[in-house]
XYZ file of C-alpha atoms in Angstrom:
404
model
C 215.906 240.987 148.226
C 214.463 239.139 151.032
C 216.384 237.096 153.866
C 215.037 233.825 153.055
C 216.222 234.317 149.508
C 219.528 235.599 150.280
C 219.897 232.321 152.545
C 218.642 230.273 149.703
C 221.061 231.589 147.613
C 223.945 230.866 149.842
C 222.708 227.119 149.957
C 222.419 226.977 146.856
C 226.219 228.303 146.026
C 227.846 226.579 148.842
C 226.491 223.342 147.520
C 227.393 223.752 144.218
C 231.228 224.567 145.268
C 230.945 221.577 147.647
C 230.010 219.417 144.358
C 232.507 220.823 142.534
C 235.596 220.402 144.833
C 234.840 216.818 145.512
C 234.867 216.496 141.544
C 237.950 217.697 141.397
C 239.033 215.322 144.016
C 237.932 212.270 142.173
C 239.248 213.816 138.804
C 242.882 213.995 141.160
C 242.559 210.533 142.568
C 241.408 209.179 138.935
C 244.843 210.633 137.443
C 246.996 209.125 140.152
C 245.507 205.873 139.854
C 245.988 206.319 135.753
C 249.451 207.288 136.667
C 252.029 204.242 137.891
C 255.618 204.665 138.596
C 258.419 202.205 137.311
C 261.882 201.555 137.625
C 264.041 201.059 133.913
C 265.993 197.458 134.224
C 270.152 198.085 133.478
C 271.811 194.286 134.548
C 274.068 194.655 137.811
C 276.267 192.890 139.753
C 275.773 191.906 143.340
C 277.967 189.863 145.647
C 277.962 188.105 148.195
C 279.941 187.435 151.690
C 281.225 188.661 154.766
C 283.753 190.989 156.466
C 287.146 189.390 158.077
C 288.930 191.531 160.488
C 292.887 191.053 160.161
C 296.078 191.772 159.691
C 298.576 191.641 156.790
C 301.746 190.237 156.716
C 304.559 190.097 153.877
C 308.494 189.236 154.021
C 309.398 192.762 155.740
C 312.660 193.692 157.673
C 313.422 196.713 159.221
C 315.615 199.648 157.930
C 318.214 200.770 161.047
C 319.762 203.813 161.443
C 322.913 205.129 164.267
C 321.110 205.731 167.169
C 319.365 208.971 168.057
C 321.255 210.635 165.121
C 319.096 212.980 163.189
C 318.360 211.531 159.548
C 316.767 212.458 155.934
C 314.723 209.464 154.183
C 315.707 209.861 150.840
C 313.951 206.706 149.545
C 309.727 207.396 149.278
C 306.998 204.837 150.261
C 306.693 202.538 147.509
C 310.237 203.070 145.747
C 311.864 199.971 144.679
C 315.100 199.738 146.379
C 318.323 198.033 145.196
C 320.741 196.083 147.347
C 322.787 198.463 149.083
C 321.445 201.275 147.903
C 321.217 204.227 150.296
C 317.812 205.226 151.540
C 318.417 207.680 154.292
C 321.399 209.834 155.145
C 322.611 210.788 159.319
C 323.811 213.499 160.964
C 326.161 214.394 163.592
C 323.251 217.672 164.673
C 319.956 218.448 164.091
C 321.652 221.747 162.385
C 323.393 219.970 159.760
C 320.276 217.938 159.398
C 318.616 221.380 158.934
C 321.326 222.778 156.663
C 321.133 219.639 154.634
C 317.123 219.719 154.018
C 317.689 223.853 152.846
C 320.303 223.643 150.696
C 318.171 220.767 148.807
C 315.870 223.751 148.700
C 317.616 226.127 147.711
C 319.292 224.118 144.670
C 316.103 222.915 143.327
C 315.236 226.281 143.060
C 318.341 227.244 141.326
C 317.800 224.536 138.686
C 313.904 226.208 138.501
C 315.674 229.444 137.668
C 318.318 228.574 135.575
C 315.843 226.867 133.414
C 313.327 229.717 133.492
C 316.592 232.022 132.400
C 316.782 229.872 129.361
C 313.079 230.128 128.248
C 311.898 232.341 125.397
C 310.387 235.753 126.225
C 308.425 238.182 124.316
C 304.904 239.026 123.882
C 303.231 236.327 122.716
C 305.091 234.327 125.744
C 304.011 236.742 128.308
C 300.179 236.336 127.402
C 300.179 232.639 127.756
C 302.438 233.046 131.126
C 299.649 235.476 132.529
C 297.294 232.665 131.784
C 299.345 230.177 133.646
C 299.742 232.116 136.303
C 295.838 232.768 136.776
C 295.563 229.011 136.269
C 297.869 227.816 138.907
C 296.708 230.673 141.673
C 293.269 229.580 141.146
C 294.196 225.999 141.588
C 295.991 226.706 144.662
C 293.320 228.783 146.490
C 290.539 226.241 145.059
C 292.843 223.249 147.038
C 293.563 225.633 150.109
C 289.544 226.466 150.509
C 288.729 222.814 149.834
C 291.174 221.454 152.823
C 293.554 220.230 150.502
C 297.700 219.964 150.670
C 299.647 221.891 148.146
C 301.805 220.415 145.828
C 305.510 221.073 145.938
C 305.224 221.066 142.046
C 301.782 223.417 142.432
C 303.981 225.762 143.917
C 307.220 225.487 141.942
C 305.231 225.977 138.511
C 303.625 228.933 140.124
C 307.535 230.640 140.794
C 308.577 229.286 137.632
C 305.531 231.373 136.034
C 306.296 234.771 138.087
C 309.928 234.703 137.140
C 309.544 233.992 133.384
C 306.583 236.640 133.291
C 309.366 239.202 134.882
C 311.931 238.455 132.330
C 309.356 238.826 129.406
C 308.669 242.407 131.424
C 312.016 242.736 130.969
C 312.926 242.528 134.239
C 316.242 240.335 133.919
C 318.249 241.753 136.777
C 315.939 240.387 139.055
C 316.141 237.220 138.071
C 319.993 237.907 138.196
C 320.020 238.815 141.151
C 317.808 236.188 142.821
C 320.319 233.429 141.163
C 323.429 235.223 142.802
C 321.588 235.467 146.063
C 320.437 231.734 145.826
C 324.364 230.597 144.590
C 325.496 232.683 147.624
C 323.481 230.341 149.837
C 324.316 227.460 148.850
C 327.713 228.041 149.145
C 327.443 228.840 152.856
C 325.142 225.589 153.590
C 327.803 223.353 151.910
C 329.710 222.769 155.056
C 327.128 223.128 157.219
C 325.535 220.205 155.489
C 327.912 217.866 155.853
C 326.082 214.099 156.086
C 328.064 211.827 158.600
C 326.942 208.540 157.490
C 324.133 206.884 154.865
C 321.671 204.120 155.551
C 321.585 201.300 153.063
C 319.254 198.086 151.926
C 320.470 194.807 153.257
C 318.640 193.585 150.072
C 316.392 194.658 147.337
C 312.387 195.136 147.721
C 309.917 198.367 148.519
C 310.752 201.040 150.979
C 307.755 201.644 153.378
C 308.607 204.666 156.255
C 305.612 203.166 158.292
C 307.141 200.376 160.834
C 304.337 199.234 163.351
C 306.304 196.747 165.473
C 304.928 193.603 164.092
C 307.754 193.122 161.598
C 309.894 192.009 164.607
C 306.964 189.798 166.067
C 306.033 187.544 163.226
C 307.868 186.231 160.096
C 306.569 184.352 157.361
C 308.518 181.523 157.892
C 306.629 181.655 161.316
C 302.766 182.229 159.684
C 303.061 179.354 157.836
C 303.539 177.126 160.566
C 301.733 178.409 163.538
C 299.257 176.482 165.408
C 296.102 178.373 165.492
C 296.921 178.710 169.636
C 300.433 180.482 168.278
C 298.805 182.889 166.117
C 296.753 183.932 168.952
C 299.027 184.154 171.722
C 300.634 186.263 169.033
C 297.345 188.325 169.119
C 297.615 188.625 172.820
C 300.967 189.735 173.020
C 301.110 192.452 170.557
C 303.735 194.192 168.310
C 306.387 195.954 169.615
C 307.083 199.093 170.237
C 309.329 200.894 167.345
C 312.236 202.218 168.294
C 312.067 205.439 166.997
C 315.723 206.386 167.739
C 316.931 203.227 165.385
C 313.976 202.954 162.781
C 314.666 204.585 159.358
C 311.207 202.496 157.835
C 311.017 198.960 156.384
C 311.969 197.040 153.385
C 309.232 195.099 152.159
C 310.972 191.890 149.951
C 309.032 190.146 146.965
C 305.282 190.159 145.778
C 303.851 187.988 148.055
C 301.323 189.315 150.855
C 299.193 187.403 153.736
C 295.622 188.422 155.033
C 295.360 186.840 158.151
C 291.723 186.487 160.243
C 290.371 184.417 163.081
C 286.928 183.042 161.927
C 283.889 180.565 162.634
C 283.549 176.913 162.008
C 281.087 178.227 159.188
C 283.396 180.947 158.165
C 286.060 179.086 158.212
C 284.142 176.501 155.708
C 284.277 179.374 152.553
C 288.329 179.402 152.677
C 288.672 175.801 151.617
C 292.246 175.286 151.054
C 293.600 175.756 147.523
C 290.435 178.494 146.910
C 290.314 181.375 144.790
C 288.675 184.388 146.681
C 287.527 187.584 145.681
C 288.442 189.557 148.497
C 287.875 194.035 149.254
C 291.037 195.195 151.520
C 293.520 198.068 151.840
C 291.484 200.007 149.074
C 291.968 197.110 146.233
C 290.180 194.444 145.340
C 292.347 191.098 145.234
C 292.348 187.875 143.641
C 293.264 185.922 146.499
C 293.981 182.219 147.417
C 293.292 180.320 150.597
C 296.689 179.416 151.885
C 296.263 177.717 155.241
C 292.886 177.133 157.209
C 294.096 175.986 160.932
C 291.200 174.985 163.334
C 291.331 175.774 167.487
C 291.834 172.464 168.734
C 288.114 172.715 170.022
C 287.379 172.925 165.998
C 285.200 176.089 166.950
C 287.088 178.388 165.240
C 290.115 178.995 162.990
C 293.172 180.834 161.870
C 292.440 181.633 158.299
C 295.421 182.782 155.554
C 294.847 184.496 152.285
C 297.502 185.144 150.015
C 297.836 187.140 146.783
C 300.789 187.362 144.716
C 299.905 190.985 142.939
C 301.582 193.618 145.528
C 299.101 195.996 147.537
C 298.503 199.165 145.509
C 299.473 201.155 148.544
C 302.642 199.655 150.357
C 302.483 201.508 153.362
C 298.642 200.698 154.100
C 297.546 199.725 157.754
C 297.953 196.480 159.057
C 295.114 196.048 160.327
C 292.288 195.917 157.995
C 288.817 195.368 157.332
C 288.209 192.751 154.266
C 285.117 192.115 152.594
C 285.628 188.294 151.238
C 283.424 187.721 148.380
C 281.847 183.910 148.300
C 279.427 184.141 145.373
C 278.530 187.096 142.815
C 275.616 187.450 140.956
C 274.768 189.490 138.071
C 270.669 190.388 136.972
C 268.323 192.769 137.552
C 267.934 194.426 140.518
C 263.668 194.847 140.898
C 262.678 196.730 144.006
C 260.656 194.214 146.729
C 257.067 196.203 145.886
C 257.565 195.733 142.401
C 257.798 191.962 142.333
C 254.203 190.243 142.362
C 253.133 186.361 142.494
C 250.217 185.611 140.123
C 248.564 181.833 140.109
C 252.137 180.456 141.786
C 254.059 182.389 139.823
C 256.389 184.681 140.725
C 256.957 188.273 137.852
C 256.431 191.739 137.454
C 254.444 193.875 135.343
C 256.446 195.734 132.721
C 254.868 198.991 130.995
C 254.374 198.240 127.220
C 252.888 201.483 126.032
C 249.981 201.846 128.478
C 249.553 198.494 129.298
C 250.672 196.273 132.193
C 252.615 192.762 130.800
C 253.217 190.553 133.289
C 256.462 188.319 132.916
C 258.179 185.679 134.930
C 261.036 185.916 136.518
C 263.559 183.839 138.051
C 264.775 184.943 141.815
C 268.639 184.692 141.994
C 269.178 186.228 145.523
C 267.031 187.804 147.843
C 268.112 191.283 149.166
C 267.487 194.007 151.607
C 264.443 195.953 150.196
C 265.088 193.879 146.581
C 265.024 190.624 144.483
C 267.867 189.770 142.375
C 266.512 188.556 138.875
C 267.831 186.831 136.321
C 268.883 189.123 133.429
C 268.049 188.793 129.601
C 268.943 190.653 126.636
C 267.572 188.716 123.891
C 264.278 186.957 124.781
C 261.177 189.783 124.777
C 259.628 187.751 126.310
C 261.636 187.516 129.865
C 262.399 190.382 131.583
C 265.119 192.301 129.142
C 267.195 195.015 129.356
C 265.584 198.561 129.343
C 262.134 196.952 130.408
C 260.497 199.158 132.884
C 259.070 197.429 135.344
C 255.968 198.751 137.647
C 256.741 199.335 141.302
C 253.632 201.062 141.780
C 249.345 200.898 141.399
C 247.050 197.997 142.727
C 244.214 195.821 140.505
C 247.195 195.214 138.088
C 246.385 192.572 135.215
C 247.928 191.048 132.104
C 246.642 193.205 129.340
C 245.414 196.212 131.339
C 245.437 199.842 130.589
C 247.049 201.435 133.679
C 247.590 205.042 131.471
């Protein structure tokens, strides 16, 4: 075979496998044009506002101890509290203190024992205890690995499970002998744990160990009456330093909690007095009503007061807190910014009805970041209704045409 046909040849092939690729191509770009992307329409809820940086406030006193002797809370955060109940218990050393917090110990493990001594053993027990045990050890290492704090009951129910599966091995003396050992000890810590004194409620309310210094700053008897030039030379000052050597905690008395914020002239004008708010703080979300609304005397700026009457879920959060106050919600469908479209005036979308494009109105309730807010229907086709999947994708769209 000659050159000039071998050349001829390779012309000849490299042209045809030019033609073909590029046929592909087309054939590839055909299909994506064919194929449009869309987003399924489920109603949602958006709102509306702004954040308010304050603090919170409630009828609080402080718990006070003997100073600089040792003590033992015995009241938790968020325990309601009689009057005159005891909360805390002093001591005349750090080692009775000590003595005191062991022999706690070592009698709730007694009562663990004494209870596992009573349990049924035998073979059909000690299978379903070797399955609790495997349980609880893998719960323990999965919370250790993860970060997480054991539980004092995670760990009891794990003892509890090793001493019962002993005694179903019929291993009873050791659990004999680890009650005489543990009655032993307790009888030596008795005197050792002698408590000098208890602490007690000067009234009834919630026990919160977490005293910040404001309590001693600002009352509610003042909040309510403060100038707006008060409240923030109140700012300025500060709360107090604790005094760790006479504070046991706080006693938090009634229901009734304050969110207090400094704010705009047009802040200020969404907390009209007597309004009902729908306010994000201290992990909750809060009814909440505006109380006072105090203006600078410059009328620049003022001291706004929410208050809510349904106690924080958590009574020892911060003070100071970040709240998102809710002016307006809105509920519709939420249709990404490329997929809404404005035909003769009109704003819509195209919704996929089999493999055609429908265009339908739609009303815009609020305009978001990267979205429109729609109005929702679930019972007229022909608005934009639930499950409707609306394009977000493809160009040369018309009522009517095939897009797949």
């Amino acid at each position: 075979m000659s050159k000039k046909l071998i050349r001829l040849l390779t012309a000849v092939i490299t042209t045809v496998a030019a033609a073909a690729l590029g046929y592909l191509a087309y054939l590839a770009v055909t299909v994506n044009q064919k194929t449009v992307q869309t987003v399924r329409m489920q109603a949602v809820t958006a709102d509306v506002g702004f954040y308010a940086d304050g603090l919170i406030f409630r009828d609080e006193s402080l718990v006070l101890k003997n100073r600089g002797a040792p003590c033992v809370l015995l009241a938790r955060d968020g325990e309601k509290i009689g009057d005159g109940e005891t909360v805390a218990v002093c001591f005349r050393s750090s080692a009775a203190r000590d003595a005191y917090v062991e022999l706690n110990a070592v009698k709730a493990r007694l009562a663990l024992l004494q209870q596992v001594k009573e349990a049924e053993t035998g073979g059909n027990e000690l299978a379903a205890v070797n399955g609790e045990i495997a349980a609880l050890s893998r719960g323990l290492v999965s919370v250790n690995g993860q970060g997480g704090l054991r539980s004092g009951a995670e760990e009891s129910g794990l003892l509890a499970a090793l001493v019962l599966r002993d005694r179903c091995l019929g291993s009873e003396e050791t659990v004999n002998a680890a009650v005489a050992a543990l009655e032993e000890r307790a009888r030596s810590l008795e005197a050792a744990a002698a408590v000098a004194s208890g602490v007690t409620a000067d009234g009834a309310g919630y026990f919160s160990g977490r005293a910040d210094g404001w309590e001693q700053v600002v009352d509610l008897e003042k909040l309510l009456s403060c100038s707006y030039e008060d409240y923030e030379q109140m700012l300025a000052s500060g709360a107090l330093t604790p005094d760790a050597d006479r504070v046991a905690g706080k006693l938090i008395r009634g229901y009734t909690w304050y969110f207090a914020y400094i704010t705009d002239r047009a802040g200020a004008e969404a907390a009209e007095p007597g309004k009902v708010l729908t306010v994000d703080v201290g992990g909750g979300r809060y009814e909440m009503t505006a109380a006072r609304r105090v203006y600078a005397a410059d009328g620049q700026r003022a001291l706004i007061l929410l208050s809510c009457d349904i106690p924080l879920a958590d009574v020892s959060v911060a003070r100071d807190q970040r709240a998102s106050v809710v002016t307006a919600s809105y509920e519709g469908f939420r249709v990404p910014a490329e997929g809404l479209r404005v035909e003769d005036g009109v704003s819509g979308v195209y919704v996929l009805e089999g493999v055609r494009a429908v265009f339908k109105p739609v009303e815009i309730l609020l305009n978001g970041e990267g979205y429109y807010l729609v109005r929702a229907s679930d019972s007229d086709r022909g608005a934009l209704f639930t499950n409707d999947e609306v394009i977000v994708s493809g160009t040369d769209l018309a009522d009517g045409k095939v897009v797949r």
